PDB file of C-alpha atoms in Angstrom:
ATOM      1  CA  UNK H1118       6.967 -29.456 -17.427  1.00 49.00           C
ATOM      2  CA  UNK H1119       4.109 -26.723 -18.494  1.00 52.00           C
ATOM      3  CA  UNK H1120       5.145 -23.946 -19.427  1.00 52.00           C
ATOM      4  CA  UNK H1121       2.813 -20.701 -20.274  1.00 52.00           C
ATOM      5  CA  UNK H1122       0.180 -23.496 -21.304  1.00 56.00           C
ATOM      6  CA  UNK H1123       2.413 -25.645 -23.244  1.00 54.00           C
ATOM      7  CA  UNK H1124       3.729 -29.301 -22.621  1.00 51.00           C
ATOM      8  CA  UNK H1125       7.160 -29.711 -22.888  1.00 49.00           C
ATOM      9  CA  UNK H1126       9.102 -32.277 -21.952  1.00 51.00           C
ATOM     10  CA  UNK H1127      12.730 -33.932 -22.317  1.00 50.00           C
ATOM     11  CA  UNK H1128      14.164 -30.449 -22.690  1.00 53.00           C
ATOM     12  CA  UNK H1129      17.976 -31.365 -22.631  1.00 58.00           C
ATOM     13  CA  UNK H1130      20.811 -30.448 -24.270  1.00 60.00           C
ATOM     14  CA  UNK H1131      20.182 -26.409 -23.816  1.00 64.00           C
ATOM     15  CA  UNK H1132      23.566 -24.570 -23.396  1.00 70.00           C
ATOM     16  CA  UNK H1133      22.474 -20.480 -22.437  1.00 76.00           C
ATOM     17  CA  UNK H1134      22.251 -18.681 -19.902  1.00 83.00           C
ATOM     18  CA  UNK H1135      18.614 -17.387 -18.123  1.00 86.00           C
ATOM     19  CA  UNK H1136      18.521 -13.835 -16.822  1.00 89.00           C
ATOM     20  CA  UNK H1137      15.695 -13.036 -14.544  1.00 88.00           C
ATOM     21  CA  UNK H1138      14.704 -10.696 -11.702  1.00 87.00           C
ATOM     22  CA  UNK H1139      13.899 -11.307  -7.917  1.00 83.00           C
ATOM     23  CA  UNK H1140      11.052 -13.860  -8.534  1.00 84.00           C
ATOM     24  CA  UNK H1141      13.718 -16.412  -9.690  1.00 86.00           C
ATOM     25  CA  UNK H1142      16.285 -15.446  -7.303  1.00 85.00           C
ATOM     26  CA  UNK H1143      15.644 -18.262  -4.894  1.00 84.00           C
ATOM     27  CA  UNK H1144      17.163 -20.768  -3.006  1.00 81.00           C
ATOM     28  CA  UNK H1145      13.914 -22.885  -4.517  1.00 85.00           C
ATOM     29  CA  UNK H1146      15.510 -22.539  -7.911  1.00 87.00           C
ATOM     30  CA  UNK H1147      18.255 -25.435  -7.751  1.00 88.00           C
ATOM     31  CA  UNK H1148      15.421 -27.869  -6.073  1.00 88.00           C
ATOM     32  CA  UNK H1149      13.499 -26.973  -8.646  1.00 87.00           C
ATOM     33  CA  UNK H1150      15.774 -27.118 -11.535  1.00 85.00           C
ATOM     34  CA  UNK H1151      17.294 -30.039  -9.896  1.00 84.00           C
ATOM     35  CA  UNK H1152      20.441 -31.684 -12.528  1.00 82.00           C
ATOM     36  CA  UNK H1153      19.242 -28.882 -14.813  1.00 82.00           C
ATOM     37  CA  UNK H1154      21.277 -26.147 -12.852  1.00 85.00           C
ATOM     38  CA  UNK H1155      24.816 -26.014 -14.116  1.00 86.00           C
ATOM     39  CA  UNK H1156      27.349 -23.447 -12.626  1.00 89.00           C
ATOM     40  CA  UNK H1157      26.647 -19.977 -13.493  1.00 89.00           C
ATOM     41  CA  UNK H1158      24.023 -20.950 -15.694  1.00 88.00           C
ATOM     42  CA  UNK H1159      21.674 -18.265 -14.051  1.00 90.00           C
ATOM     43  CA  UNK H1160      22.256 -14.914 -13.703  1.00 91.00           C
ATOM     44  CA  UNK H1161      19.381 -13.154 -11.926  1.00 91.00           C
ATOM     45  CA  UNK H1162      18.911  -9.757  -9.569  1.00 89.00           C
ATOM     46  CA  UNK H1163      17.654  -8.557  -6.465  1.00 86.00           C
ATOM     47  CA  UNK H1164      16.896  -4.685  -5.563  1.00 83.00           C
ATOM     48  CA  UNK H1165      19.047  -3.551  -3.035  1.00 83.00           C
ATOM     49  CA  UNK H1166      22.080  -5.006  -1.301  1.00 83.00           C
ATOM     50  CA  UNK H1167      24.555  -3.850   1.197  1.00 84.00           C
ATOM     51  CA  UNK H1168      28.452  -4.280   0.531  1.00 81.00           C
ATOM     52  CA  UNK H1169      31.715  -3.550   2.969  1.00 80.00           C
ATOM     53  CA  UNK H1170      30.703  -2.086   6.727  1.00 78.00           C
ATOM     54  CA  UNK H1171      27.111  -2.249   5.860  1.00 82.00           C
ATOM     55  CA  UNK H1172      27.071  -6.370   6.213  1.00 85.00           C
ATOM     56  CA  UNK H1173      27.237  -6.013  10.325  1.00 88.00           C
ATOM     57  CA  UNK H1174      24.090  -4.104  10.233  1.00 88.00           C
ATOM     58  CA  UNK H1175      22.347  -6.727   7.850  1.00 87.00           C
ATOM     59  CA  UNK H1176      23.594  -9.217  10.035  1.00 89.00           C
ATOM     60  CA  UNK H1177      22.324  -8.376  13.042  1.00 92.00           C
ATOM     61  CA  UNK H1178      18.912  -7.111  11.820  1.00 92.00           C
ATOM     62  CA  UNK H1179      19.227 -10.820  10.413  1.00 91.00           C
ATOM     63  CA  UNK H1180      20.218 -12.338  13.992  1.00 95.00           C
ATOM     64  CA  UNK H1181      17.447 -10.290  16.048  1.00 95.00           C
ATOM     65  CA  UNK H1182      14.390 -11.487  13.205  1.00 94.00           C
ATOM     66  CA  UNK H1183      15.408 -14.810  13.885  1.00 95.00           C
ATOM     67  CA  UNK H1184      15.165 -14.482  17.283  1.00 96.00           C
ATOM     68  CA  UNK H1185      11.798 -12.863  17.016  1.00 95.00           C
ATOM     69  CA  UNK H1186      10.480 -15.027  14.601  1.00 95.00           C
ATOM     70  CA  UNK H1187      12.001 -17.796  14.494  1.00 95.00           C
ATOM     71  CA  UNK H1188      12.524 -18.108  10.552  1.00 92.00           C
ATOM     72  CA  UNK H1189      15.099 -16.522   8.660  1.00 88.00           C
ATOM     73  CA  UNK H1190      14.941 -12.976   6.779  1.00 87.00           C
ATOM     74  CA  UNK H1191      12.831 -12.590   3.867  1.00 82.00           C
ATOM     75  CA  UNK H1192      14.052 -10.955   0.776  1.00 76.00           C
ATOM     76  CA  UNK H1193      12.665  -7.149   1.267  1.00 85.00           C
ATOM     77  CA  UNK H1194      11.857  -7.569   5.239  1.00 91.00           C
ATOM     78  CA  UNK H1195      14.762  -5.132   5.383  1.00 92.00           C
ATOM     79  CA  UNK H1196      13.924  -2.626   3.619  1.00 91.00           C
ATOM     80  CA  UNK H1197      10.734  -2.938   4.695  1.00 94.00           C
ATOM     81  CA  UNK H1198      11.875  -2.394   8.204  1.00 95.00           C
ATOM     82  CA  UNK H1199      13.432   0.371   6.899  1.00 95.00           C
ATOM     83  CA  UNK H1200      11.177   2.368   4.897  1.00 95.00           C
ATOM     84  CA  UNK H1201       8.849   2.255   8.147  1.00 97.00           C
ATOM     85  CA  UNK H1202      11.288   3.689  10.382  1.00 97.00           C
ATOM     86  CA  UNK H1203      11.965   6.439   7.729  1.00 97.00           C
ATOM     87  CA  UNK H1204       8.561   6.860   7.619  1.00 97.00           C
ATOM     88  CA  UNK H1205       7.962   7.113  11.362  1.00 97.00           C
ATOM     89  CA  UNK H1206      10.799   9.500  11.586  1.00 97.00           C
ATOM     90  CA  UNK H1207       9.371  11.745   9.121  1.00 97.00           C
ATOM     91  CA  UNK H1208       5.976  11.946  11.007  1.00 97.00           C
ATOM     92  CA  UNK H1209       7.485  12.616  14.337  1.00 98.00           C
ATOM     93  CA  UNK H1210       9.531  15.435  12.615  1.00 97.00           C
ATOM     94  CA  UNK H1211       6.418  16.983  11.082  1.00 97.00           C
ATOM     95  CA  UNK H1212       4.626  16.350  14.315  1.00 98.00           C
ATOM     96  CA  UNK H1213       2.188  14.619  12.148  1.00 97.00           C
ATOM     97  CA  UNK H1214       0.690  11.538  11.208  1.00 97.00           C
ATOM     98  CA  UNK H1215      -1.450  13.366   8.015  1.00 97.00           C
ATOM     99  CA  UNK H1216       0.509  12.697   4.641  1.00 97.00           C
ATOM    100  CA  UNK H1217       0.148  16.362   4.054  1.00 97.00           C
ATOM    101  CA  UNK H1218       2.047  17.049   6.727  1.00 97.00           C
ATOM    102  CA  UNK H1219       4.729  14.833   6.711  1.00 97.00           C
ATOM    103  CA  UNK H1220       5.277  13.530   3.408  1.00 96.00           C
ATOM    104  CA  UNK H1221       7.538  16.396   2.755  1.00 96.00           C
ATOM    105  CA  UNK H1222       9.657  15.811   5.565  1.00 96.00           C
ATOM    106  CA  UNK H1223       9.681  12.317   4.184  1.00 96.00           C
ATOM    107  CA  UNK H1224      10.651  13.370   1.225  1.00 95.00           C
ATOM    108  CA  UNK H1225      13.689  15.484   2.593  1.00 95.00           C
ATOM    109  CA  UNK H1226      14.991  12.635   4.598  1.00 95.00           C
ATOM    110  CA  UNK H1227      18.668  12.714   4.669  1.00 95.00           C
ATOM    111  CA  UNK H1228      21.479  10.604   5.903  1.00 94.00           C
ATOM    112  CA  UNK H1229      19.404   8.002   7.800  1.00 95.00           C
ATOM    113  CA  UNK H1230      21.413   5.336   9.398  1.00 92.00           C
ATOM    114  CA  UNK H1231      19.359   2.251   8.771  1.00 92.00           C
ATOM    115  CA  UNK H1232      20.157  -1.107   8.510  1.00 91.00           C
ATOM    116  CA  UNK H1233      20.489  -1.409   4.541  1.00 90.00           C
ATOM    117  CA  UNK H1234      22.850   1.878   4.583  1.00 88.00           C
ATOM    118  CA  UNK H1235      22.267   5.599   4.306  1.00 91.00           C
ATOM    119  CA  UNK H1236      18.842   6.556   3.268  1.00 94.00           C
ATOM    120  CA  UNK H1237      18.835   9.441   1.795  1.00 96.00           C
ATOM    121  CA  UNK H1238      16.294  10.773  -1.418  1.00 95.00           C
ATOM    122  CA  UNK H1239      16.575  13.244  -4.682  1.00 95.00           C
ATOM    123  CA  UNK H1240      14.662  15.686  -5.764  1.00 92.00           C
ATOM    124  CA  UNK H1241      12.519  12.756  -7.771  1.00 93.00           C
ATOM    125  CA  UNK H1242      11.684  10.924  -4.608  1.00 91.00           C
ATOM    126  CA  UNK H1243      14.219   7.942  -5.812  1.00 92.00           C
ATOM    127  CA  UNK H1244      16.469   6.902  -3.290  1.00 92.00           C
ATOM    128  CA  UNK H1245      20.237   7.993  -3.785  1.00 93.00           C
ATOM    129  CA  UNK H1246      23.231   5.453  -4.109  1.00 88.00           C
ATOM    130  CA  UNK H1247      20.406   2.792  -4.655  1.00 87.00           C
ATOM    131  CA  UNK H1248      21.506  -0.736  -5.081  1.00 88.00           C
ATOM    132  CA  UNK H1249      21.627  -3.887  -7.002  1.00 88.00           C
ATOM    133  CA  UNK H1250      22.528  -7.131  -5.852  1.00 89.00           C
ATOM    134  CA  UNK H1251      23.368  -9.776  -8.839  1.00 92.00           C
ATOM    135  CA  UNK H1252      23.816 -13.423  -8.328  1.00 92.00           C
ATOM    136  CA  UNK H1253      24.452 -17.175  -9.796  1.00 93.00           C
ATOM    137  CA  UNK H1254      24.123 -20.458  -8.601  1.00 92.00           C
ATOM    138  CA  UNK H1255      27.300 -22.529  -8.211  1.00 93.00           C
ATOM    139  CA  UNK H1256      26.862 -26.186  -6.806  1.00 91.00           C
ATOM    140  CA  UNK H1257      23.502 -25.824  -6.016  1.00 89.00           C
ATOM    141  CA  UNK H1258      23.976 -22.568  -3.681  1.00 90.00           C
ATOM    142  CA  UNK H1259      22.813 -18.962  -4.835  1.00 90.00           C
ATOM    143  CA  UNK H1260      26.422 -17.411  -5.116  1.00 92.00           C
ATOM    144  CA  UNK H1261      26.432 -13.306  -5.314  1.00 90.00           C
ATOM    145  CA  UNK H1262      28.289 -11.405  -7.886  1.00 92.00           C
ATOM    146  CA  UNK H1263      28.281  -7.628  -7.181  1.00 90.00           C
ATOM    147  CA  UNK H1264      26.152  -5.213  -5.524  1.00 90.00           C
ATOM    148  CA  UNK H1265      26.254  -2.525  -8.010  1.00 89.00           C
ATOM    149  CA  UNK H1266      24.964   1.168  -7.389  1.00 86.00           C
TER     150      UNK H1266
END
């Protein structure tokens, strides 16, 4: 295995856990990790997640991109999908396409129903009640923990 420019093999014996973000929070990890993937060995994160009610909604958005597309959901295509139709609500609320126009309607966006939740913003621009998904690995399958806000 290379790692960062550095040969390294028969790595074994290693008993700790590996904390990452996003870019390691894929079903591609236990191929490529292979017999080196024990149970909750991993603990990694994704931005954003929906909990409770808001599953149907994910879901579906997840049924009708298959459909479309025939392949499953990406990671962010959600939010993606989202943060377009936020967008494109703003502008037809400002009447506008121009960002000087409708980015502050954009930025007063409250209570849209999409289909990762509520959007809504603060004062900052950040999204409110934002989300955190965190997951393992158990048997070879990416296993979630929490969605945390």
């Amino acid at each position: 295995v290379e790692l960062g420019g550095v040969t390294i093999s028969n790595v074994t014996g290693i008993n700790a856990r590996f904390m990452g973000g996003d870019g390691i929070c894929t079903n591609e990890l236990p191929k490529l990790a292979a017999a080196g993937l024990k149970d909750d060995m991993v603990v990694c994160a994704e931005a954003g997640g929906v909990d409770g009610s808001g599953k149907k909604a994910m879901e579906e958005f997840g049924a009708r991109f298959k459909k479309r597309f025939n392949d499953d959901v990406k990671l962010y295509a959600p939010y993606v999908y989202d943060a377009v139709h936020v967008m494109v609500a703003a502008m037809v609320k400002a009447g506008s396409s121009e960002p000087a126009k409708y980015l502050p309607v954009l930025a007063k966006t409250e209570g849209y129903k999409g289909v990762t939740g509520t959007i809504s913003f603060d004062d900052k621009g950040d999204i409110k009640n934002g989300a955190l998904t965190l997951y393992t690995y158990k048997g070879g399958n990416r296993d979630q923990i929490a969605v945390i806000r």
